[in-house]
Short mmCIF file of N, CA and C in Angstrom, two decimals:
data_model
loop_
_atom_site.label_atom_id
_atom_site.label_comp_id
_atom_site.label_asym_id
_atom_site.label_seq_id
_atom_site.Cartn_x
_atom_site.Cartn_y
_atom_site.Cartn_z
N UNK A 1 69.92 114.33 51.22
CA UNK A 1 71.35 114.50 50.96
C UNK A 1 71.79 115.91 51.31
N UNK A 2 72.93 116.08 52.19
CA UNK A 2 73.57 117.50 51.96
C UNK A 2 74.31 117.46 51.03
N UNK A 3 74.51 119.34 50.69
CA UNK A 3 75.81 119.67 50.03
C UNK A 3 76.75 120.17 50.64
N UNK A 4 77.81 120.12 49.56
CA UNK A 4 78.99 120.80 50.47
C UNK A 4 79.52 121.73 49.32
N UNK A 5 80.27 122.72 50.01
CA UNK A 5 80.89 123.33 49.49
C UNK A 5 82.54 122.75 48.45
N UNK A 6 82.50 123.34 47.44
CA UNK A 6 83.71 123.07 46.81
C UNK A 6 84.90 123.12 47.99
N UNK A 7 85.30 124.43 48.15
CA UNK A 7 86.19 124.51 49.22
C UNK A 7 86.27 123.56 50.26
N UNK A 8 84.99 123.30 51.27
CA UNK A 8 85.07 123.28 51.86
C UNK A 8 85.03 120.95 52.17
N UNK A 9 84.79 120.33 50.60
CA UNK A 9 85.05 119.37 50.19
C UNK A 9 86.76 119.63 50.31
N UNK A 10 87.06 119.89 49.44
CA UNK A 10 88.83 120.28 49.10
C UNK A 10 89.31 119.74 50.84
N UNK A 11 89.06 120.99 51.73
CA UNK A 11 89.78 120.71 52.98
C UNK A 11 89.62 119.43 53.59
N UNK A 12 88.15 119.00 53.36
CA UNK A 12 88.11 117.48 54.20
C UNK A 12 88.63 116.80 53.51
N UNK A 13 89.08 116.63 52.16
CA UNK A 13 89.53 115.51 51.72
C UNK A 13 91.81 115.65 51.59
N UNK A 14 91.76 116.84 51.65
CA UNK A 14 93.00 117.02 52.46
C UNK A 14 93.62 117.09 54.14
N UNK A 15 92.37 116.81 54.67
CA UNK A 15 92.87 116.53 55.75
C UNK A 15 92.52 114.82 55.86
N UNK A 16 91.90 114.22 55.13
CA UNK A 16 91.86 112.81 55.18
C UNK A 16 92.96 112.54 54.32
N UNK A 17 93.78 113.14 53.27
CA UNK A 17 95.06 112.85 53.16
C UNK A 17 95.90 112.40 54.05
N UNK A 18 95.53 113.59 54.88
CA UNK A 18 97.12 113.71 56.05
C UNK A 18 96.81 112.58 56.88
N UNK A 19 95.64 112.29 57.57
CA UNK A 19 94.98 111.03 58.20
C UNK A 19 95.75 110.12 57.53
N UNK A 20 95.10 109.44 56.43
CA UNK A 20 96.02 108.03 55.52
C UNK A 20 98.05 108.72 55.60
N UNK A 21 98.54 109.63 55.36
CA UNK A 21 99.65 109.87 55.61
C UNK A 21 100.25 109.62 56.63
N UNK A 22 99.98 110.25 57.64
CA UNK A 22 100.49 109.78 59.14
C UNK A 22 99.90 108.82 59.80
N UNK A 23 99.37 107.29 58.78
CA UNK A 23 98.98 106.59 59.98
C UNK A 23 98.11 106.95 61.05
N UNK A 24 96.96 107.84 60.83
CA UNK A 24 95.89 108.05 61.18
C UNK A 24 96.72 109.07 62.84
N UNK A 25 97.37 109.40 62.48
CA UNK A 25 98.15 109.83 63.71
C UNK A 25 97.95 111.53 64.02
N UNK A 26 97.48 112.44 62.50
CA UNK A 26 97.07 113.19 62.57
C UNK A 26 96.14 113.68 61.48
N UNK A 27 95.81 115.13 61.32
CA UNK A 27 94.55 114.96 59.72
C UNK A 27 93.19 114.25 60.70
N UNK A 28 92.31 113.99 59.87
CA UNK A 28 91.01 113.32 60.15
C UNK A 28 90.33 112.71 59.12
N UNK A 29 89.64 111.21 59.48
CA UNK A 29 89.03 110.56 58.86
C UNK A 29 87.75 111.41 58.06
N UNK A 30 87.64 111.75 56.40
CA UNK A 30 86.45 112.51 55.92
C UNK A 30 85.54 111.38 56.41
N UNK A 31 84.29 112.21 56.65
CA UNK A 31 82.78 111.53 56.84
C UNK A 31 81.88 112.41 55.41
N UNK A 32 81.63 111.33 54.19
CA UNK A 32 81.56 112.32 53.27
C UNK A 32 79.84 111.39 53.49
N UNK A 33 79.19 110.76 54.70
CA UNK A 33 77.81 109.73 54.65
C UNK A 33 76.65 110.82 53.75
N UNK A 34 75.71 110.59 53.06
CA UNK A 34 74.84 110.96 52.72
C UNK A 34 75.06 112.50 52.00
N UNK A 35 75.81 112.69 51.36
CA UNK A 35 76.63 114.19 50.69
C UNK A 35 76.23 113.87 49.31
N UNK A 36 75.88 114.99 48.66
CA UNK A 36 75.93 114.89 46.97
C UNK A 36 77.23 115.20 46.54
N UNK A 37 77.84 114.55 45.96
CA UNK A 37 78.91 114.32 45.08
C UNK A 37 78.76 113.82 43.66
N UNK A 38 77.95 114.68 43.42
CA UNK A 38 77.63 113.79 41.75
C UNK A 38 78.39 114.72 40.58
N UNK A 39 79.29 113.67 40.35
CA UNK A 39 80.06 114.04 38.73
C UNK A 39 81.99 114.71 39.49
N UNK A 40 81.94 114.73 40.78
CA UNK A 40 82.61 115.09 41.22
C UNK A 40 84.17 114.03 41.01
N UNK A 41 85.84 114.44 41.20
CA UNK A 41 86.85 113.74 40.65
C UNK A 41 87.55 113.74 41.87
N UNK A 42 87.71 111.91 42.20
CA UNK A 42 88.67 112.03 43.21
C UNK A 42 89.65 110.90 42.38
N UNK A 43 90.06 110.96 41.61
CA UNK A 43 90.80 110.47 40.60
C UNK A 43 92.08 110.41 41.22
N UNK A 44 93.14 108.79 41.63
CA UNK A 44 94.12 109.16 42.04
C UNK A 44 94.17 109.51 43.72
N UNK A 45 93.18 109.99 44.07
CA UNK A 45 93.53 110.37 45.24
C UNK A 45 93.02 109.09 46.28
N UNK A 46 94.00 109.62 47.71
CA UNK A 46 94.71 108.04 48.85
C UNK A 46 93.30 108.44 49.78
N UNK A 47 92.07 107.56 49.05
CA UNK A 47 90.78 107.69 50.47
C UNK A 47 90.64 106.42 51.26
N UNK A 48 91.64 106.06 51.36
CA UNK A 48 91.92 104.89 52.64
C UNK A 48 91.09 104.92 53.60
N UNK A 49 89.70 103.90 53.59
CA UNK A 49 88.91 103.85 54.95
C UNK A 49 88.26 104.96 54.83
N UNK A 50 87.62 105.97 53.96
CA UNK A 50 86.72 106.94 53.69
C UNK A 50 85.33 106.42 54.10
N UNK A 51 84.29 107.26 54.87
CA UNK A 51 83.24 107.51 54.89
C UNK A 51 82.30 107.93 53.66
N UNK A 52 81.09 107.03 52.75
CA UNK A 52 80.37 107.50 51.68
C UNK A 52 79.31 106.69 51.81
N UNK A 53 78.47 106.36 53.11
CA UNK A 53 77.81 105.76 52.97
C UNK A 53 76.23 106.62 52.28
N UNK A 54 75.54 105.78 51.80
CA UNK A 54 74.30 106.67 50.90
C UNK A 54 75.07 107.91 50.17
N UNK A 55 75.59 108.12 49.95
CA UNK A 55 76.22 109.38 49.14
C UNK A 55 76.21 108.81 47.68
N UNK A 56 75.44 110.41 46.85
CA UNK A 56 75.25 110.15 45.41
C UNK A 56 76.22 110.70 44.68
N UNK A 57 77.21 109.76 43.95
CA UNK A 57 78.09 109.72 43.63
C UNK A 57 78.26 109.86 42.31
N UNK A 58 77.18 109.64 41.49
CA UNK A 58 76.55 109.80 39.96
C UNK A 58 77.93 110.16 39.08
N UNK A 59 78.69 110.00 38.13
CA UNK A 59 79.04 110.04 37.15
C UNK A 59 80.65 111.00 37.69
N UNK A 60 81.05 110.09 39.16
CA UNK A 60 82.20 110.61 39.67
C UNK A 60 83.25 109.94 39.39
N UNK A 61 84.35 110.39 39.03
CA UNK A 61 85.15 109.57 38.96
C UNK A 61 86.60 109.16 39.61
N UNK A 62 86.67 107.89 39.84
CA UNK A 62 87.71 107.31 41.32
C UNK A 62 88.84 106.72 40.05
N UNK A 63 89.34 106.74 38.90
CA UNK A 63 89.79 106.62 38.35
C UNK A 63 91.44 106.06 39.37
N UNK A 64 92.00 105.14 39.27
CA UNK A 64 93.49 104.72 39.97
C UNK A 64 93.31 105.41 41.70
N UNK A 65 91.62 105.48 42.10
CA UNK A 65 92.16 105.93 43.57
C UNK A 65 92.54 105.19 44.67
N UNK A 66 93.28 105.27 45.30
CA UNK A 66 92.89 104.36 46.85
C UNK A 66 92.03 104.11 47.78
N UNK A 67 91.05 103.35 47.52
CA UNK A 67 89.34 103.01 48.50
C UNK A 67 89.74 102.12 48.95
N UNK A 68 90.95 101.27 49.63
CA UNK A 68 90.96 100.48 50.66
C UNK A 68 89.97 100.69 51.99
N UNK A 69 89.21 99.47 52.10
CA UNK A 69 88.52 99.95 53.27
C UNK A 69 87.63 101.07 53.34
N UNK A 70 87.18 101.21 52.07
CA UNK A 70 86.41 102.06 52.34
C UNK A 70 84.70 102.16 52.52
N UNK A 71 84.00 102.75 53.22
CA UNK A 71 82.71 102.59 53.27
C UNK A 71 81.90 103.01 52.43
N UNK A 72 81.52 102.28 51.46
CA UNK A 72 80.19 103.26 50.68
C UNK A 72 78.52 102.32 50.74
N UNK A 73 78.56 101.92 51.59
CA UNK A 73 76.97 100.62 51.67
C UNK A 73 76.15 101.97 51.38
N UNK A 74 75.45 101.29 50.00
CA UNK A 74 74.07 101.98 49.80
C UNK A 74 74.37 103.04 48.62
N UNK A 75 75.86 103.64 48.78
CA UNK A 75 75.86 104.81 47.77
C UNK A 75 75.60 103.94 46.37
N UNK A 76 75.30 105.53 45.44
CA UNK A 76 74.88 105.36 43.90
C UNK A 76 76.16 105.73 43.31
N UNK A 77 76.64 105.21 42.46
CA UNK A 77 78.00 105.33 41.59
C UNK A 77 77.42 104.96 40.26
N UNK A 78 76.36 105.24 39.71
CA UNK A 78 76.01 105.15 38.08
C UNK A 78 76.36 106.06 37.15
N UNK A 79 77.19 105.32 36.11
CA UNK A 79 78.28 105.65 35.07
C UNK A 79 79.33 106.78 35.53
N UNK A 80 79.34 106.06 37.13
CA UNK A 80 81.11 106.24 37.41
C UNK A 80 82.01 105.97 36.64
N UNK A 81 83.46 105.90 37.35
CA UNK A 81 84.51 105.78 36.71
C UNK A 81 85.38 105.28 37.79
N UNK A 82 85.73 103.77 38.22
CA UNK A 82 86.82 103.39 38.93
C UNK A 82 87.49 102.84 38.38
N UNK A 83 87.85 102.45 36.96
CA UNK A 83 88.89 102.04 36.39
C UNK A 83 90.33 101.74 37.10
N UNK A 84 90.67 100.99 37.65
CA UNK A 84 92.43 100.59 38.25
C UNK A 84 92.28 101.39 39.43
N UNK A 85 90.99 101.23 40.62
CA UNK A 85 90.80 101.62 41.58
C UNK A 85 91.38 100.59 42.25
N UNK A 86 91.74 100.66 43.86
CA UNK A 86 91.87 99.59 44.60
C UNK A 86 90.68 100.07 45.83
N UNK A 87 89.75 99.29 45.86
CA UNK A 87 88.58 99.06 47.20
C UNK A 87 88.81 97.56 48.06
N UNK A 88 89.55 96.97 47.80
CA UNK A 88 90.17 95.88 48.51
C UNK A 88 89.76 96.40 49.75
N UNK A 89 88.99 95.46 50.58
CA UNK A 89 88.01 94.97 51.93
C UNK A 89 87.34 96.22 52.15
N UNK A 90 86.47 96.86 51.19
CA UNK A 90 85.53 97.63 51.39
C UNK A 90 84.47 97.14 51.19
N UNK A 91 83.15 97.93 51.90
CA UNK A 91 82.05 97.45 51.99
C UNK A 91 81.25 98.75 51.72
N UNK A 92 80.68 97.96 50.46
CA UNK A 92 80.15 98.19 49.20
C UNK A 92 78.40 97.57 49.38
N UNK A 93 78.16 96.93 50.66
CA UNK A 93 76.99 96.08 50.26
C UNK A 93 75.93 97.08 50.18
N UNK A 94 74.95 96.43 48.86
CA UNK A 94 73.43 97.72 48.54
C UNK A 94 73.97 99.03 47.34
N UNK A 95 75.17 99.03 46.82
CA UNK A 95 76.11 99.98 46.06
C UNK A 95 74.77 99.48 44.61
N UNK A 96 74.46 101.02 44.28
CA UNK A 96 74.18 100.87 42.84
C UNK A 96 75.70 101.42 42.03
N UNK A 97 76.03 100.38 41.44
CA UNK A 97 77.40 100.61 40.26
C UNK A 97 77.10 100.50 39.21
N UNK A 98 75.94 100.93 38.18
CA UNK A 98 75.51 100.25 36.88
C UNK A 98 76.04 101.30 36.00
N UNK A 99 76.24 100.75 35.05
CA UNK A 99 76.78 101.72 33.77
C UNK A 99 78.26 102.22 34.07
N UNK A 100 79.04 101.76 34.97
CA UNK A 100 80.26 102.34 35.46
C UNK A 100 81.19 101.97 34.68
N UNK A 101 82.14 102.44 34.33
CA UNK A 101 83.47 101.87 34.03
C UNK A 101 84.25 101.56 35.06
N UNK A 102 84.61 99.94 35.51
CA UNK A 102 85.27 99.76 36.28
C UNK A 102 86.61 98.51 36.14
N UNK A 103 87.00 98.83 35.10
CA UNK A 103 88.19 97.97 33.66
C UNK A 103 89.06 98.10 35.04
N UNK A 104 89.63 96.85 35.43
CA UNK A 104 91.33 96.31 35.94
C UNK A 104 91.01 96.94 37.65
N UNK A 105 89.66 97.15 37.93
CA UNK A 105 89.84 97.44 39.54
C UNK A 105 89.35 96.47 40.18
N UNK A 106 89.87 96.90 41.61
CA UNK A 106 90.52 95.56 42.53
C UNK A 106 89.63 96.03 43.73
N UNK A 107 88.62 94.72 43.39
CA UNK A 107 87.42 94.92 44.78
C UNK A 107 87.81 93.01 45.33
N UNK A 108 88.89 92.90 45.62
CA UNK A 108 88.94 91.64 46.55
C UNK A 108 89.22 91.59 47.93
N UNK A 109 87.97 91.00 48.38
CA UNK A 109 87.62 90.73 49.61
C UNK A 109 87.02 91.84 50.53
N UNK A 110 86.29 91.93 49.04
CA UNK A 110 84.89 93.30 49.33
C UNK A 110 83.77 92.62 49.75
N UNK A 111 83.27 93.60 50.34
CA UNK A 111 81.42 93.01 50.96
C UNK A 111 80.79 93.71 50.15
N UNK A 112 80.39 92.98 49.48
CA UNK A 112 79.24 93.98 48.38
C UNK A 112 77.55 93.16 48.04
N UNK A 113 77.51 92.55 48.88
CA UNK A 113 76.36 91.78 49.01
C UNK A 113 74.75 92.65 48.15
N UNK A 114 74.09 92.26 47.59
CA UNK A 114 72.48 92.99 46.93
C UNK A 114 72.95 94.32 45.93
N UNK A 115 74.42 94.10 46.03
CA UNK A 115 75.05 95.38 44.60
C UNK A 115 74.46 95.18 43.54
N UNK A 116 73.71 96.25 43.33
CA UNK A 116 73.41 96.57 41.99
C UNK A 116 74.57 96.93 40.88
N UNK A 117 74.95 95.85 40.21
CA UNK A 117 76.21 96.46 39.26
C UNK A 117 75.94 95.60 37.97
N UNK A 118 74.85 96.15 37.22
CA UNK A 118 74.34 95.65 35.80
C UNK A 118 74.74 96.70 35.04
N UNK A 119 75.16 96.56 33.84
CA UNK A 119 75.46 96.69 32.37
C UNK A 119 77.27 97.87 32.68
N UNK A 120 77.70 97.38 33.70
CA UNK A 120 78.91 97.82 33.53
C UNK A 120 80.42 96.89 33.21
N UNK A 121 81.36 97.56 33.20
CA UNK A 121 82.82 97.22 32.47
C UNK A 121 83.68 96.74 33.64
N UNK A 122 83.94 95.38 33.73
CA UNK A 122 84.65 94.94 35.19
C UNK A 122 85.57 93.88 34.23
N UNK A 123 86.10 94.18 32.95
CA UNK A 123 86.92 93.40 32.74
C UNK A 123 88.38 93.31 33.22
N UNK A 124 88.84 92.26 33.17
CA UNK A 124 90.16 92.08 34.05
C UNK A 124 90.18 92.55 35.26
N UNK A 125 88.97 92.53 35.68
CA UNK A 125 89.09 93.18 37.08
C UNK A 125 89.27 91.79 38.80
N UNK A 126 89.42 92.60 39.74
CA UNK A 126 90.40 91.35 40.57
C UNK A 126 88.54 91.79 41.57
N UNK A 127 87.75 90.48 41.95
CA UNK A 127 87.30 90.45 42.96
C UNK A 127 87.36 88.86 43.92
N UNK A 128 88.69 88.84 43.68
CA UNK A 128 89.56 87.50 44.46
C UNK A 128 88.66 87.30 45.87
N UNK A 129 87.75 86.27 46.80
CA UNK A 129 87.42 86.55 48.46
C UNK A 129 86.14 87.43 48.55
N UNK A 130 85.66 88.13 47.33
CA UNK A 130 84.94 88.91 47.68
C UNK A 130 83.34 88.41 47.78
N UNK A 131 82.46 89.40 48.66
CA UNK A 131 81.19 88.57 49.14
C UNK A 131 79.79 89.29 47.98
N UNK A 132 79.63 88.68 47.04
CA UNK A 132 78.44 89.43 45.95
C UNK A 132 77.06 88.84 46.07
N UNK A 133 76.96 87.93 47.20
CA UNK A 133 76.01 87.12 47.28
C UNK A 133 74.38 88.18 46.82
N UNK A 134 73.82 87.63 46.20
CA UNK A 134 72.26 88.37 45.80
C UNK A 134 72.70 90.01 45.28
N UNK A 135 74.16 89.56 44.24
CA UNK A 135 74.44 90.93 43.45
C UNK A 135 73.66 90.48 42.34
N UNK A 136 73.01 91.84 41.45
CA UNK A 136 72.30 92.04 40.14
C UNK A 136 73.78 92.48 39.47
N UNK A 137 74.24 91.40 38.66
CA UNK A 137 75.41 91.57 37.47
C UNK A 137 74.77 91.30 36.17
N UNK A 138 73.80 91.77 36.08
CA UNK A 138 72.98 91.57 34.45
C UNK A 138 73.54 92.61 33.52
N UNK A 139 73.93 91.91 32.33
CA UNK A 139 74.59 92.28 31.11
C UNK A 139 76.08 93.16 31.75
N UNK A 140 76.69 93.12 32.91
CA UNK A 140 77.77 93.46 32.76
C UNK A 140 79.01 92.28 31.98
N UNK A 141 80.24 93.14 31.56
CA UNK A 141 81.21 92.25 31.56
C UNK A 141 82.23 92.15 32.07
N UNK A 142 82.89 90.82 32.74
CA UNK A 142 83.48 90.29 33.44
C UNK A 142 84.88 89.34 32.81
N UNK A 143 85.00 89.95 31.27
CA UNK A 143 85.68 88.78 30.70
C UNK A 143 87.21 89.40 31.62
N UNK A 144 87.84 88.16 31.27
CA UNK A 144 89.07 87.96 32.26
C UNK A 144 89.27 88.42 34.00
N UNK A 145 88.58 88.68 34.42
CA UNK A 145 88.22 89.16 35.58
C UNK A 145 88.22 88.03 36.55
N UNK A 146 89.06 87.70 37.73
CA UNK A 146 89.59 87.25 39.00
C UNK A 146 88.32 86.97 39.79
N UNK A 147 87.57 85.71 39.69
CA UNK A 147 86.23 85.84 40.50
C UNK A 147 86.55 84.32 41.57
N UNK A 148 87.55 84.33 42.10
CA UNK A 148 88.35 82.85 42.86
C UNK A 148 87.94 83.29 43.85
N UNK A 149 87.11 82.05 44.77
CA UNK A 149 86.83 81.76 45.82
C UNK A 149 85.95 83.35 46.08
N UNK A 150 84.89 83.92 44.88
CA UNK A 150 84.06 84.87 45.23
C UNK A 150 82.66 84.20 46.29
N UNK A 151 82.00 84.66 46.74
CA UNK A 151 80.83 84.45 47.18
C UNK A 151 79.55 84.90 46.24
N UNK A 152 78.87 83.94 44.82
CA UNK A 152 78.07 84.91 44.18
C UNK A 152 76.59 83.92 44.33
N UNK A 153 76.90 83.32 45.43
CA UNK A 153 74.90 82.94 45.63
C UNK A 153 73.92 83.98 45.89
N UNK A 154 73.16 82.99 44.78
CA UNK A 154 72.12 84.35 44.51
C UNK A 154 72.23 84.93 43.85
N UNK A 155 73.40 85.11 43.21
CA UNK A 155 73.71 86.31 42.11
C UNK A 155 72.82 86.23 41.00
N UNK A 156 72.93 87.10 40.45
CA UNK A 156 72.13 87.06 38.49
C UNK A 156 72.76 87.67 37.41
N UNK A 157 73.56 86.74 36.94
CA UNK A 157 74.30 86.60 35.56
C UNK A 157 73.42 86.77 34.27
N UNK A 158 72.02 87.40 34.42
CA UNK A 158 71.59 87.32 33.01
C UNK A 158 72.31 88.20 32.19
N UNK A 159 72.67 87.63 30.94
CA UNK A 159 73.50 88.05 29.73
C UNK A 159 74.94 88.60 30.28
N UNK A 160 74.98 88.23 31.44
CA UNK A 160 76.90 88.97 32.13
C UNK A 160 77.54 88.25 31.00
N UNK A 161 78.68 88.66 30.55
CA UNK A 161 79.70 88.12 29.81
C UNK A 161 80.78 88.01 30.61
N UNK A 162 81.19 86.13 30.74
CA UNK A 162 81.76 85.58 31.61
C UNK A 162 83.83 85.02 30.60
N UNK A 163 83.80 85.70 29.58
CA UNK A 163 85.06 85.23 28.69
C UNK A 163 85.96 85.15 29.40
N UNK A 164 86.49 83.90 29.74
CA UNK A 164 88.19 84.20 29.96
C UNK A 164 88.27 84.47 31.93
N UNK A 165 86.69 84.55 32.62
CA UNK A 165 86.57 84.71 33.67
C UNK A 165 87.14 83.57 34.70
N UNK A 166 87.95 83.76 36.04
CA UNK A 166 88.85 82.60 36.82
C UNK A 166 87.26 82.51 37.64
N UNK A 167 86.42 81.27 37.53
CA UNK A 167 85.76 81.25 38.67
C UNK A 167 86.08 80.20 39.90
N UNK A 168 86.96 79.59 39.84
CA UNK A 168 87.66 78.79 40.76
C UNK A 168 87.07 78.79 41.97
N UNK A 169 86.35 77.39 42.36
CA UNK A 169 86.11 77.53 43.71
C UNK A 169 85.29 79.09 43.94
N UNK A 170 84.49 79.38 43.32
CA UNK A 170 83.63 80.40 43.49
C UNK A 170 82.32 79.38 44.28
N UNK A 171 81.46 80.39 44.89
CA UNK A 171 80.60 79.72 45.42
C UNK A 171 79.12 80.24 44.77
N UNK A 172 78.49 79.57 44.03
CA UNK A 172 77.47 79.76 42.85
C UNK A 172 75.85 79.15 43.31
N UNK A 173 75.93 78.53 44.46
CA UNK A 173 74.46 78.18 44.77
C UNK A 173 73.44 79.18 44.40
N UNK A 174 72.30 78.97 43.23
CA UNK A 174 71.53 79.61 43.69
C UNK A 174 71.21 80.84 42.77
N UNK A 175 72.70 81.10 41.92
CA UNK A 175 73.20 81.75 41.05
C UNK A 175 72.01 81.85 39.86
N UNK A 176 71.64 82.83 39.00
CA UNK A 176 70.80 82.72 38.07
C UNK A 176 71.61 83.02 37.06
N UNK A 177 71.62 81.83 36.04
CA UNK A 177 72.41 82.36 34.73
C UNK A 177 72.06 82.17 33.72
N UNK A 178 71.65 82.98 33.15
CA UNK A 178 70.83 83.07 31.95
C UNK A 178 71.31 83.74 30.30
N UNK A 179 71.11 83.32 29.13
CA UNK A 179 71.91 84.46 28.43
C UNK A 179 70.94 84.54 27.37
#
């Protein structure tokens, strides 16, 4: 993993502002791949289509940010914080998310395929389309949470708490559910 400088984080992620601002027209896409970022706050802030692949992300928090499209395959996000994030069609697949708080965020029609996301908080959360096939969801909870027309073959529901969950036309072959 590299580091980066405080500062010198600050500027790339303000010039990937201006990028998502002008329609990619000026600014530049951050490449934050393989960077330590652990405990670090992008809370709120527009990372539209961001670069984080393998990047350790440990106990950061994305609290209401914008991760549309964004890349993180492989990064570690344990006892993050995306609470009322939007990652809508990001690809997430291989993401350790365990212990996270991730209450009312919106990962639909995410690729998150072999995600590690056991014993975290995904209630009311929207993963409407999205692909979790051979995700580890052990002892997270999921009550009221949007799981329509998900992809979770393979998955493993041991002890997930499913209350109040839409699984509609979810696709479950294969699924291990255990409590």
């Amino acid at each position: 993993l590299r580091s980066i400088a405080p500062r010198q984080l600050a500027r790339t992620l303000q010039a990937h502002e201006l990028y998502v601002e002008s329609k990619q027209r000026s600014g530049k896409r951050a490449n934050l791949d393989s960077t330590d970022l652990v405990g670090k706050s992008f809370a709120g802030m527009k990372l539209w289509h961001i670069r984080m692949q393998r990047a350790d992300l440990a106990g950061a928090d994305f609290s209401g940010a914008d991760l549309r499209r964004a890349i993180l395959i492989g990064a570690t996000i344990q006892r993050g914080r995306l609470a009322a994030a939007d990652l809508t069609g990001g690809r997430l697949n291989g993401i350790n998310l365990t212990e996270a708080d991730c209450q009312g965020v919106c990962m639909a029609k995410t690729d998150m395929e072999f995600a590690i996301m056991a014993n975290s908080d995904f209630r009311k959360a929207n993963f409407r389309d999205a692909d979790m096939s051979g995700a580890i969801l052990d002892a997270a909870d999921f009550s009221g949470a949007d799981l329509r027309r998900a992809n979770l073959r393979g998955a493993s529901f041991q002890d997930t708490r499913l209350h109040g969950a839409d699984l509609r036309d979810a696709r479950m072959g294969g699924a291990i559910l255990k409590h």
